[in-house]
CSV table of C-alpha atoms in Angstrom, one decimal:
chain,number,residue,atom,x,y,z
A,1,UNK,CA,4.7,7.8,-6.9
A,2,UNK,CA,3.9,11.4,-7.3
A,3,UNK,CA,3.9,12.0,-3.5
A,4,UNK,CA,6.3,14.6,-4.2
A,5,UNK,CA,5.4,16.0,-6.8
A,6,UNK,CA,1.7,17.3,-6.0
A,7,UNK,CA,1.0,20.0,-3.9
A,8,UNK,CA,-2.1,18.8,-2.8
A,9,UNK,CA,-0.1,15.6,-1.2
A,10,UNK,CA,2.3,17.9,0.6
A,11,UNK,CA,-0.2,18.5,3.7
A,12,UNK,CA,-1.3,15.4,3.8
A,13,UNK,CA,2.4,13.4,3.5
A,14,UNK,CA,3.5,15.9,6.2
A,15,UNK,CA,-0.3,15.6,8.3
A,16,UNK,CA,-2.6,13.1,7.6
A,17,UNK,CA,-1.0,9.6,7.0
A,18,UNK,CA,-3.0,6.5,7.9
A,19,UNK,CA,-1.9,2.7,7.2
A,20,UNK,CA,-4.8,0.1,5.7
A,21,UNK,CA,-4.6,-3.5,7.8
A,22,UNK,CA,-5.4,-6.1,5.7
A,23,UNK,CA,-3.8,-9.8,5.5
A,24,UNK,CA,-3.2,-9.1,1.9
A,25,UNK,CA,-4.1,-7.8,-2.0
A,26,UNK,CA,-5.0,-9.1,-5.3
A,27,UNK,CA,-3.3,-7.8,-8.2
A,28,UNK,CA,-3.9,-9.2,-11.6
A,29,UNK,CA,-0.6,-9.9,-14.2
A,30,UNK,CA,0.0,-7.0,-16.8
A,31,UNK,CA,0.0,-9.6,-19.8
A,32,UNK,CA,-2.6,-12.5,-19.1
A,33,UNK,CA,-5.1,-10.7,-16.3
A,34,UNK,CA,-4.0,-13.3,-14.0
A,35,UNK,CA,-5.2,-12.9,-10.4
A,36,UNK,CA,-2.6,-13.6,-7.6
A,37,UNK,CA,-2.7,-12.7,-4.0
A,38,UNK,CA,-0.2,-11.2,-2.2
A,39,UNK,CA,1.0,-11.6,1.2
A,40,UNK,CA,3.5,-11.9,3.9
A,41,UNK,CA,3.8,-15.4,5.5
A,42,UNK,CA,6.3,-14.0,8.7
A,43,UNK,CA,3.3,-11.4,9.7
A,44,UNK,CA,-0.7,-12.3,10.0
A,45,UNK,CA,-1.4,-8.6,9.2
A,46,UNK,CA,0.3,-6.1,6.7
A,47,UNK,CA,-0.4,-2.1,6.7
A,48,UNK,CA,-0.7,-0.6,3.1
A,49,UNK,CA,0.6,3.0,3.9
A,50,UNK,CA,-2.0,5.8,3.1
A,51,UNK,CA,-3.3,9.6,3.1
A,52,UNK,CA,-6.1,10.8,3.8
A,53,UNK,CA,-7.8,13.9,3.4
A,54,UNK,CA,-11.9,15.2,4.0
A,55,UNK,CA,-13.5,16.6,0.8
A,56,UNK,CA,-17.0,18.0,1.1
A,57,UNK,CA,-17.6,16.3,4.6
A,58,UNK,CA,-16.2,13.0,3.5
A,59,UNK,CA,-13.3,11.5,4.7
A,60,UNK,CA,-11.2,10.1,1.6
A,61,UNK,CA,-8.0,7.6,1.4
A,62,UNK,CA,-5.4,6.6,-1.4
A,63,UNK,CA,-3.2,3.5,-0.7
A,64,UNK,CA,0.2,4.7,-1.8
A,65,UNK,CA,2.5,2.8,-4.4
A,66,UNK,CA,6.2,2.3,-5.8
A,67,UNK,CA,7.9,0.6,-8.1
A,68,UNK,CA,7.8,-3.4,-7.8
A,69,UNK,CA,10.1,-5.5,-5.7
A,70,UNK,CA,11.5,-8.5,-7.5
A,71,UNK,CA,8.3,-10.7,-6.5
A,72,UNK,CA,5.4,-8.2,-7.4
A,73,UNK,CA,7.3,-7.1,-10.9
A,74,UNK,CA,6.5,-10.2,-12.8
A,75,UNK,CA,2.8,-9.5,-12.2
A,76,UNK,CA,2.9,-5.3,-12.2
A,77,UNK,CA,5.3,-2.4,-12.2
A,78,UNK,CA,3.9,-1.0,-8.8
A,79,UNK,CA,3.8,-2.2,-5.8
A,80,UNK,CA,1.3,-0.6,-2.4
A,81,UNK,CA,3.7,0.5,0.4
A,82,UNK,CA,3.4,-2.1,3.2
A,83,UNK,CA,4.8,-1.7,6.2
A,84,UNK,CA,4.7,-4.3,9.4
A,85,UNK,CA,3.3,-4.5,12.9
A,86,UNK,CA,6.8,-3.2,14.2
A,87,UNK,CA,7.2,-0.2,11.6
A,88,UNK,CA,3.8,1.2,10.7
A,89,UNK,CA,3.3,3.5,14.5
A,90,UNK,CA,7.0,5.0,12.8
A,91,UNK,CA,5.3,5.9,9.6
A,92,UNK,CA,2.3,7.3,11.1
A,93,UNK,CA,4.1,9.8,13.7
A,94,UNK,CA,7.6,10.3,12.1
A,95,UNK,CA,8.8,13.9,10.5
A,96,UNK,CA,7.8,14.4,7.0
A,97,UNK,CA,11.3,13.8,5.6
A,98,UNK,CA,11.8,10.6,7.3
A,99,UNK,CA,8.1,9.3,6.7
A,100,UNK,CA,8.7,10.0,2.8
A,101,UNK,CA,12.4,8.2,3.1
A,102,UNK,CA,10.8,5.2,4.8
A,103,UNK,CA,8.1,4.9,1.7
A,104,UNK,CA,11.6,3.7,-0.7
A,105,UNK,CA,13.3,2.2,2.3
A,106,UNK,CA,11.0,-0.6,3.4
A,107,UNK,CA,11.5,-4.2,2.5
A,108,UNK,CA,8.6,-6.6,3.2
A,109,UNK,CA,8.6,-10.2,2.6
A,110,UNK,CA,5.5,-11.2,-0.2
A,111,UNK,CA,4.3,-14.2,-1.4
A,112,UNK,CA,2.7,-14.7,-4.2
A,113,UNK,CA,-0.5,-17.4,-5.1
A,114,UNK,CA,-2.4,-17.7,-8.2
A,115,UNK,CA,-6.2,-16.8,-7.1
A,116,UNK,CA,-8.3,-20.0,-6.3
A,117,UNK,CA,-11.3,-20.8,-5.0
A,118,UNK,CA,-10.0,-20.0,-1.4
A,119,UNK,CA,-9.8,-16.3,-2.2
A,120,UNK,CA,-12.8,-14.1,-2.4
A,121,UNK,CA,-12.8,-9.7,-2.8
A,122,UNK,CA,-13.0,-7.9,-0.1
A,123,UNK,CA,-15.0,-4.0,0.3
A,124,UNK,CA,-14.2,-2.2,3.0
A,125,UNK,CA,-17.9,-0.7,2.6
């Protein structure tokens, strides 16, 4: 949300954008700490949109957010920035002004389930 707004994001908005596959996220309700999951049932994968950047050797990512679409809002005000199998190449090699349109202009389909059983955290490392 402050993509704009920080100058250290400029080079990397305009360089160093990645995606995050994952088949979907947890977020927990704003209220009641309810977990739900989060997903898209038309595609098997989603792609969270990202930056990345390397600080002291390391390579570093944030998952990029915006305000809630009607499903997500009920649980939390923001919302990652998912794009599909068909859009996220676009987002990964398009001109900074059109990669920082697309971030407001995407509409993915999400589904939302309470957590059960069936749903464990993931790490990445």
């Amino acid at each position: 949300e402050t993509l704009q707004e920080r100058p250290m994001f400029q080079k990397a908005i305009e360089h160093q954008r990645c995606v995050v596959p994952a088949t979907g996220f947890y977020e927990w309700e704003k209220n009641t700490r309810e977990k739900y999951y989060f997903s898209n049932p038309e595609e098997k994968v989603i792609y969270l949109a990202g930056i990345y950047r390397f600080y002291e050797g390391e390579g570093h990512f944030v998952i990029l957010t915006k305000p809630a679409d009607d499903v997500m809002e009920p649980v939390h005000d923001r919302m990652p920035v998912i794009f599909t199998q068909n859009t996220w190449r676009k987002w990964i090699v398009a001109p900074k002004k059109e990669a920082t349109e697309m971030i407001f202009g995407n509409k993915t389909s999400l589904t939302k389930q309470k957590e059960g059983s069936q749903f464990e955290q993931m790490k990445i490392f």
